[in-house]
Amino acid sequence: MGSDTLAFEAVDRHIRGRFGKPYRYERECESTQLLLLGSGLAEGATAATELQTGGKGRHGRQWIAPAGTSVLASVMLHPPAERHLPELSLVAALAVAEAVEGATGLTAQIKWPNDVMLNRRKVAGILCELSDGTVVCGLGINVNQTRDQLPLDAPTEPGSLLTLTGNTHDRAALLGSLLFRLERIYDGWRHGGLADLYGEIGARDFLRGRRITVDGEEATALQILRDGRLEVATGNGHGETRAVESGEVLYER
């Protein structure tokens, strides 16, 4: 891995707020979420690793990446009881999108409910797990994978910051930027809910106007709503509209 590492010494100089403290690092672990679940640590506690042996995406899929190529981290959150917790996937996706934009200079989009897209390729995913009133937000960003290190069978075509920009990126700096942005966006959500972030999320809505399938049903994605649900028009796009709370969404490439 050389000097490119997510160890505390590398990341600490990029920590600018309360997120990232305390910081747990394991060179290899089953899952960064498991390093935090049930730990009782303060909000903003972060765990990171170079290699996850049991990392999971949505619907139980494995999240596999070669050691030292990705940002693999989880953050402990203690959200207010009155907030709608599924919205946290979009909160985190906005923070990841901003961090990716800052690193690449390219516009990143949010594919509802929890993916971040760059040039029509998935470069990041978010998985939030609830346990006893706390949420552990798992974050995975493809950073320095080469094309042949990306999974070929992913339902959404993957990319990495390297394959999409031609440049390698400092993962420790990217994680520090992500934590700083996540803290700011999360605090905004705590105080004002998703409505306060809607302009930024809506502007990055990757699925808007696309033909999609939702749990196997054909539809047209209309927009991410202010409550975090996805509004779709069923059939050929002229049928009834409905709001989707969760589900498996695939889009026509």
CSV table of C-alpha atoms in Angstrom, one decimal:
chain,number,residue,atom,x,y,z
A,1,MET,CA,0.0,0.0,0.0
A,2,GLY,CA,3.0,2.3,0.4
A,3,SER,CA,2.2,5.7,1.8
A,4,ASP,CA,-1.4,5.6,0.5
A,5,THR,CA,-3.3,4.4,3.6
A,6,LEU,CA,-6.3,5.2,5.7
A,7,ALA,CA,-4.4,4.7,9.0
A,8,PHE,CA,-5.0,7.3,11.7
A,9,GLU,CA,-1.7,9.1,11.1
A,10,ALA,CA,-2.6,9.7,7.4
A,11,VAL,CA,-6.2,10.7,8.0
A,12,ASP,CA,-5.9,12.8,11.2
A,13,ARG,CA,-4.4,15.8,9.5
A,14,HIS,CA,-7.4,16.0,7.2
A,15,ILE,CA,-10.0,15.9,10.1
A,16,ARG,CA,-11.5,19.4,10.5
A,17,GLY,CA,-14.5,18.7,12.8
A,18,ARG,CA,-16.0,16.3,15.3
A,19,PHE,CA,-16.7,13.6,12.7
A,20,GLY,CA,-13.6,11.3,12.6
A,21,LYS,CA,-13.2,11.4,16.4
A,22,PRO,CA,-12.6,8.8,17.8
A,23,TYR,CA,-11.1,7.0,14.8
A,24,ARG,CA,-10.8,3.3,14.6
A,25,TYR,CA,-8.6,1.7,12.0
A,26,GLU,CA,-8.0,-2.0,11.1
A,27,ARG,CA,-5.9,-2.8,8.1
A,28,GLU,CA,-8.3,-5.7,7.4
A,29,CYS,CA,-11.7,-6.4,8.9
A,30,GLU,CA,-15.0,-8.1,8.1
A,31,SER,CA,-16.9,-4.8,8.0
A,32,THR,CA,-16.3,-1.3,9.2
A,33,GLN,CA,-19.9,-1.2,10.3
A,34,LEU,CA,-19.2,-4.1,12.7
A,35,LEU,CA,-16.4,-2.1,14.3
A,36,LEU,CA,-19.0,0.5,15.4
A,37,LEU,CA,-22.3,-1.4,15.9
A,38,GLY,CA,-23.0,-1.7,19.6
A,39,SER,CA,-19.9,0.2,20.5
A,40,GLY,CA,-21.7,3.1,22.3
A,41,LEU,CA,-19.2,5.5,20.8
A,42,ALA,CA,-20.0,9.2,20.4
A,43,GLU,CA,-21.6,10.6,17.3
A,44,GLY,CA,-19.0,11.1,14.6
A,45,ALA,CA,-16.9,8.1,15.6
A,46,THR,CA,-15.4,6.6,12.5
A,47,ALA,CA,-14.0,3.2,11.5
A,48,ALA,CA,-11.9,2.6,8.3
A,49,THR,CA,-10.1,-0.2,6.7
A,50,GLU,CA,-8.0,-1.1,3.6
A,51,LEU,CA,-9.8,-4.4,3.0
A,52,GLN,CA,-13.3,-5.6,3.9
A,53,THR,CA,-13.7,-9.4,3.9
A,54,GLY,CA,-17.5,-9.3,4.4
A,55,GLY,CA,-18.5,-5.9,3.2
A,56,LYS,CA,-22.2,-5.7,2.1
A,57,GLY,CA,-24.1,-3.5,-0.2
A,58,ARG,CA,-27.9,-3.3,-0.6
A,59,HIS,CA,-30.0,-6.5,-0.8
A,60,GLY,CA,-27.1,-8.6,0.7
A,61,ARG,CA,-24.7,-8.2,-2.2
A,62,GLN,CA,-21.0,-8.4,-1.4
A,63,TRP,CA,-18.9,-5.2,-1.7
A,64,ILE,CA,-15.6,-6.4,-2.9
A,65,ALA,CA,-12.5,-4.2,-3.6
A,66,PRO,CA,-8.8,-4.9,-3.7
A,67,ALA,CA,-6.9,-3.8,-0.6
A,68,GLY,CA,-5.8,-0.2,-0.5
A,69,THR,CA,-7.9,1.0,-3.5
A,70,SER,CA,-11.1,2.3,-1.9
A,71,VAL,CA,-12.4,4.5,0.8
A,72,LEU,CA,-14.1,2.0,3.1
A,73,ALA,CA,-15.5,3.7,6.3
A,74,SER,CA,-18.4,3.8,8.6
A,75,VAL,CA,-19.6,6.7,10.8
A,76,MET,CA,-21.7,6.5,14.0
A,77,LEU,CA,-24.8,8.8,14.1
A,78,HIS,CA,-27.3,9.5,16.9
A,79,PRO,CA,-30.2,11.0,14.9
A,80,PRO,CA,-33.1,12.8,16.6
A,81,ALA,CA,-36.1,10.6,17.2
A,82,GLU,CA,-38.4,12.8,15.1
A,83,ARG,CA,-36.4,12.5,11.9
A,84,HIS,CA,-37.2,9.9,9.2
A,85,LEU,CA,-34.1,7.7,9.3
A,86,PRO,CA,-34.3,6.3,5.8
A,87,GLU,CA,-33.5,9.9,4.6
A,88,LEU,CA,-29.9,9.4,6.0
A,89,SER,CA,-28.9,7.4,2.8
A,90,LEU,CA,-29.6,10.6,0.8
A,91,VAL,CA,-27.9,12.8,3.4
A,92,ALA,CA,-24.7,10.6,3.1
A,93,ALA,CA,-25.0,10.4,-0.7
A,94,LEU,CA,-25.0,14.2,-0.9
A,95,ALA,CA,-21.9,14.3,1.2
A,96,VAL,CA,-20.1,11.7,-0.9
A,97,ALA,CA,-21.2,13.5,-4.1
A,98,GLU,CA,-19.7,16.8,-2.9
A,99,ALA,CA,-16.5,15.1,-1.8
A,100,VAL,CA,-16.1,13.3,-5.2
A,101,GLU,CA,-16.7,16.6,-7.0
A,102,GLY,CA,-14.1,18.3,-4.9
A,103,ALA,CA,-11.6,15.5,-5.7
A,104,THR,CA,-12.3,15.3,-9.4
A,105,GLY,CA,-13.8,18.6,-10.6
A,106,LEU,CA,-16.6,16.6,-12.2
A,107,THR,CA,-20.3,16.7,-11.4
A,108,ALA,CA,-21.4,13.8,-9.3
A,109,GLN,CA,-25.1,12.6,-9.3
A,110,ILE,CA,-27.2,10.7,-6.8
A,111,LYS,CA,-28.9,7.6,-8.0
A,112,TRP,CA,-31.8,7.0,-5.6
A,113,PRO,CA,-31.7,5.8,-2.9
A,114,ASN,CA,-28.0,5.4,-2.1
A,115,ASP,CA,-25.6,5.4,-5.0
A,116,VAL,CA,-23.3,8.1,-6.3
A,117,MET,CA,-22.7,8.3,-10.0
A,118,LEU,CA,-19.9,9.9,-12.0
A,119,ASN,CA,-20.2,10.0,-15.8
A,120,ARG,CA,-23.0,7.4,-15.7
A,121,ARG,CA,-20.8,5.0,-13.6
A,122,LYS,CA,-21.4,4.0,-10.0
A,123,VAL,CA,-18.4,5.1,-7.9
A,124,ALA,CA,-19.9,4.9,-4.4
A,125,GLY,CA,-22.6,3.2,-2.3
A,126,ILE,CA,-24.0,3.9,1.1
A,127,LEU,CA,-25.6,1.4,3.5
A,128,CYS,CA,-27.1,2.7,6.8
A,129,GLU,CA,-27.9,0.2,9.6
A,130,LEU,CA,-30.1,1.0,12.6
A,131,SER,CA,-29.3,-0.4,16.0
A,132,ASP,CA,-30.9,0.7,19.3
A,133,GLY,CA,-31.6,4.2,18.1
A,134,THR,CA,-28.2,4.7,16.6
A,135,VAL,CA,-27.3,4.5,12.9
A,136,VAL,CA,-24.0,3.3,11.5
A,137,CYS,CA,-23.6,4.7,8.0
A,138,GLY,CA,-21.3,2.6,5.9
A,139,LEU,CA,-19.6,4.4,3.0
A,140,GLY,CA,-17.7,2.8,0.1
A,141,ILE,CA,-16.0,4.9,-2.7
A,142,ASN,CA,-14.2,3.3,-5.6
A,143,VAL,CA,-11.0,5.4,-5.8
A,144,ASN,CA,-7.9,3.9,-7.3
A,145,GLN,CA,-9.2,0.6,-8.8
A,146,THR,CA,-8.1,-0.1,-12.4
A,147,ARG,CA,-10.8,-1.1,-14.9
A,148,ASP,CA,-10.0,-4.8,-14.4
A,149,GLN,CA,-10.4,-4.5,-10.7
A,150,LEU,CA,-14.0,-3.4,-10.9
A,151,PRO,CA,-16.8,-6.1,-10.7
A,152,LEU,CA,-18.2,-7.1,-14.1
A,153,ASP,CA,-21.6,-8.4,-12.8
A,154,ALA,CA,-22.7,-5.3,-10.9
A,155,PRO,CA,-26.4,-4.3,-11.6
A,156,THR,CA,-25.2,-0.7,-12.1
A,157,GLU,CA,-22.1,-0.3,-14.3
A,158,PRO,CA,-19.2,0.6,-11.9
A,159,GLY,CA,-16.3,3.1,-12.3
A,160,SER,CA,-13.6,4.5,-10.0
A,161,LEU,CA,-12.2,7.9,-9.7
A,162,LEU,CA,-9.0,6.6,-11.4
A,163,THR,CA,-10.8,5.1,-14.4
A,164,LEU,CA,-13.0,8.2,-14.9
A,165,THR,CA,-10.3,10.9,-14.5
A,166,GLY,CA,-7.1,9.0,-15.4
A,167,ASN,CA,-5.5,10.1,-12.1
A,168,THR,CA,-4.9,8.4,-8.8
A,169,HIS,CA,-6.3,10.1,-5.7
A,170,ASP,CA,-5.2,10.6,-2.1
A,171,ARG,CA,-7.7,8.4,-0.2
A,172,ALA,CA,-6.9,9.9,3.2
A,173,ALA,CA,-7.6,13.4,2.0
A,174,LEU,CA,-10.8,12.2,0.3
A,175,LEU,CA,-12.0,10.6,3.6
A,176,GLY,CA,-11.2,13.8,5.5
A,177,SER,CA,-13.2,15.9,3.0
A,178,LEU,CA,-16.1,13.4,3.1
A,179,LEU,CA,-16.3,13.5,6.9
A,180,PHE,CA,-16.2,17.3,7.0
A,181,ARG,CA,-19.0,17.5,4.4
A,182,LEU,CA,-21.0,14.8,6.1
A,183,GLU,CA,-20.9,16.6,9.4
A,184,ARG,CA,-22.2,19.8,7.9
A,185,ILE,CA,-24.9,18.2,5.8
A,186,TYR,CA,-26.0,15.9,8.6
A,187,ASP,CA,-26.2,18.8,11.1
A,188,GLY,CA,-28.4,20.7,8.5
A,189,TRP,CA,-30.7,17.6,8.3
A,190,ARG,CA,-30.9,17.3,12.1
A,191,HIS,CA,-32.2,20.8,12.3
A,192,GLY,CA,-34.3,21.2,9.2
A,193,GLY,CA,-34.9,17.7,7.8
A,194,LEU,CA,-34.4,16.8,4.1
A,195,ALA,CA,-36.4,19.8,2.9
A,196,ASP,CA,-33.4,22.0,3.8
A,197,LEU,CA,-31.1,19.9,1.5
A,198,TYR,CA,-33.7,19.3,-1.2
A,199,GLY,CA,-32.2,21.9,-3.7
A,200,GLU,CA,-28.8,20.2,-3.7
A,201,ILE,CA,-30.2,16.7,-3.8
A,202,GLY,CA,-32.7,17.5,-6.5
A,203,ALA,CA,-30.1,19.1,-8.7
A,204,ARG,CA,-28.1,15.8,-8.7
A,205,ASP,CA,-31.1,13.5,-9.3
A,206,PHE,CA,-29.6,10.9,-11.7
A,207,LEU,CA,-32.8,9.0,-12.3
A,208,ARG,CA,-35.0,12.0,-13.2
A,209,GLY,CA,-36.8,11.3,-16.5
A,210,ARG,CA,-35.2,7.9,-17.0
A,211,ARG,CA,-36.9,4.6,-17.8
A,212,ILE,CA,-36.5,2.3,-14.9
A,213,THR,CA,-37.8,-0.8,-13.3
A,214,VAL,CA,-38.8,-0.8,-9.6
A,215,ASP,CA,-38.9,-4.3,-8.1
A,216,GLY,CA,-39.5,-5.6,-11.7
A,217,GLU,CA,-42.2,-3.1,-12.6
A,218,GLU,CA,-41.5,-0.7,-15.5
A,219,ALA,CA,-41.9,3.0,-14.8
A,220,THR,CA,-40.4,6.4,-15.5
A,221,ALA,CA,-38.6,8.1,-12.6
A,222,LEU,CA,-40.0,11.6,-12.1
A,223,GLN,CA,-38.1,13.1,-9.1
A,224,ILE,CA,-36.8,12.6,-5.6
A,225,LEU,CA,-39.5,14.0,-3.4
A,226,ARG,CA,-38.9,16.3,-0.4
A,227,ASP,CA,-39.5,13.4,2.0
A,228,GLY,CA,-36.9,11.3,0.3
A,229,ARG,CA,-39.2,9.0,-1.6
A,230,LEU,CA,-38.9,8.5,-5.4
A,231,GLU,CA,-41.9,9.6,-7.5
A,232,VAL,CA,-42.5,7.4,-10.5
A,233,ALA,CA,-45.0,7.1,-13.3
A,234,THR,CA,-45.9,3.5,-14.0
A,235,GLY,CA,-46.5,2.0,-17.4
A,236,ASN,CA,-45.3,4.1,-20.4
A,237,GLY,CA,-44.9,7.1,-18.3
A,238,HIS,CA,-48.4,8.3,-18.7
A,239,GLY,CA,-50.0,6.1,-16.1
A,240,GLU,CA,-50.6,6.8,-12.4
A,241,THR,CA,-47.9,8.3,-10.3
A,242,ARG,CA,-46.8,6.9,-7.0
A,243,ALA,CA,-44.1,7.4,-4.4
A,244,VAL,CA,-41.6,4.6,-3.8
A,245,GLU,CA,-40.3,4.3,-0.2
A,246,SER,CA,-37.7,1.6,-1.0
A,247,GLY,CA,-36.9,-1.0,-3.6
A,248,GLU,CA,-34.6,-2.4,-6.2
A,249,VAL,CA,-34.3,0.2,-9.0
A,250,LEU,CA,-32.6,-0.5,-12.3
A,251,TYR,CA,-32.4,1.9,-15.2
A,252,GLU,CA,-32.1,1.6,-18.9
A,253,ARG,CA,-28.5,2.3,-20.0
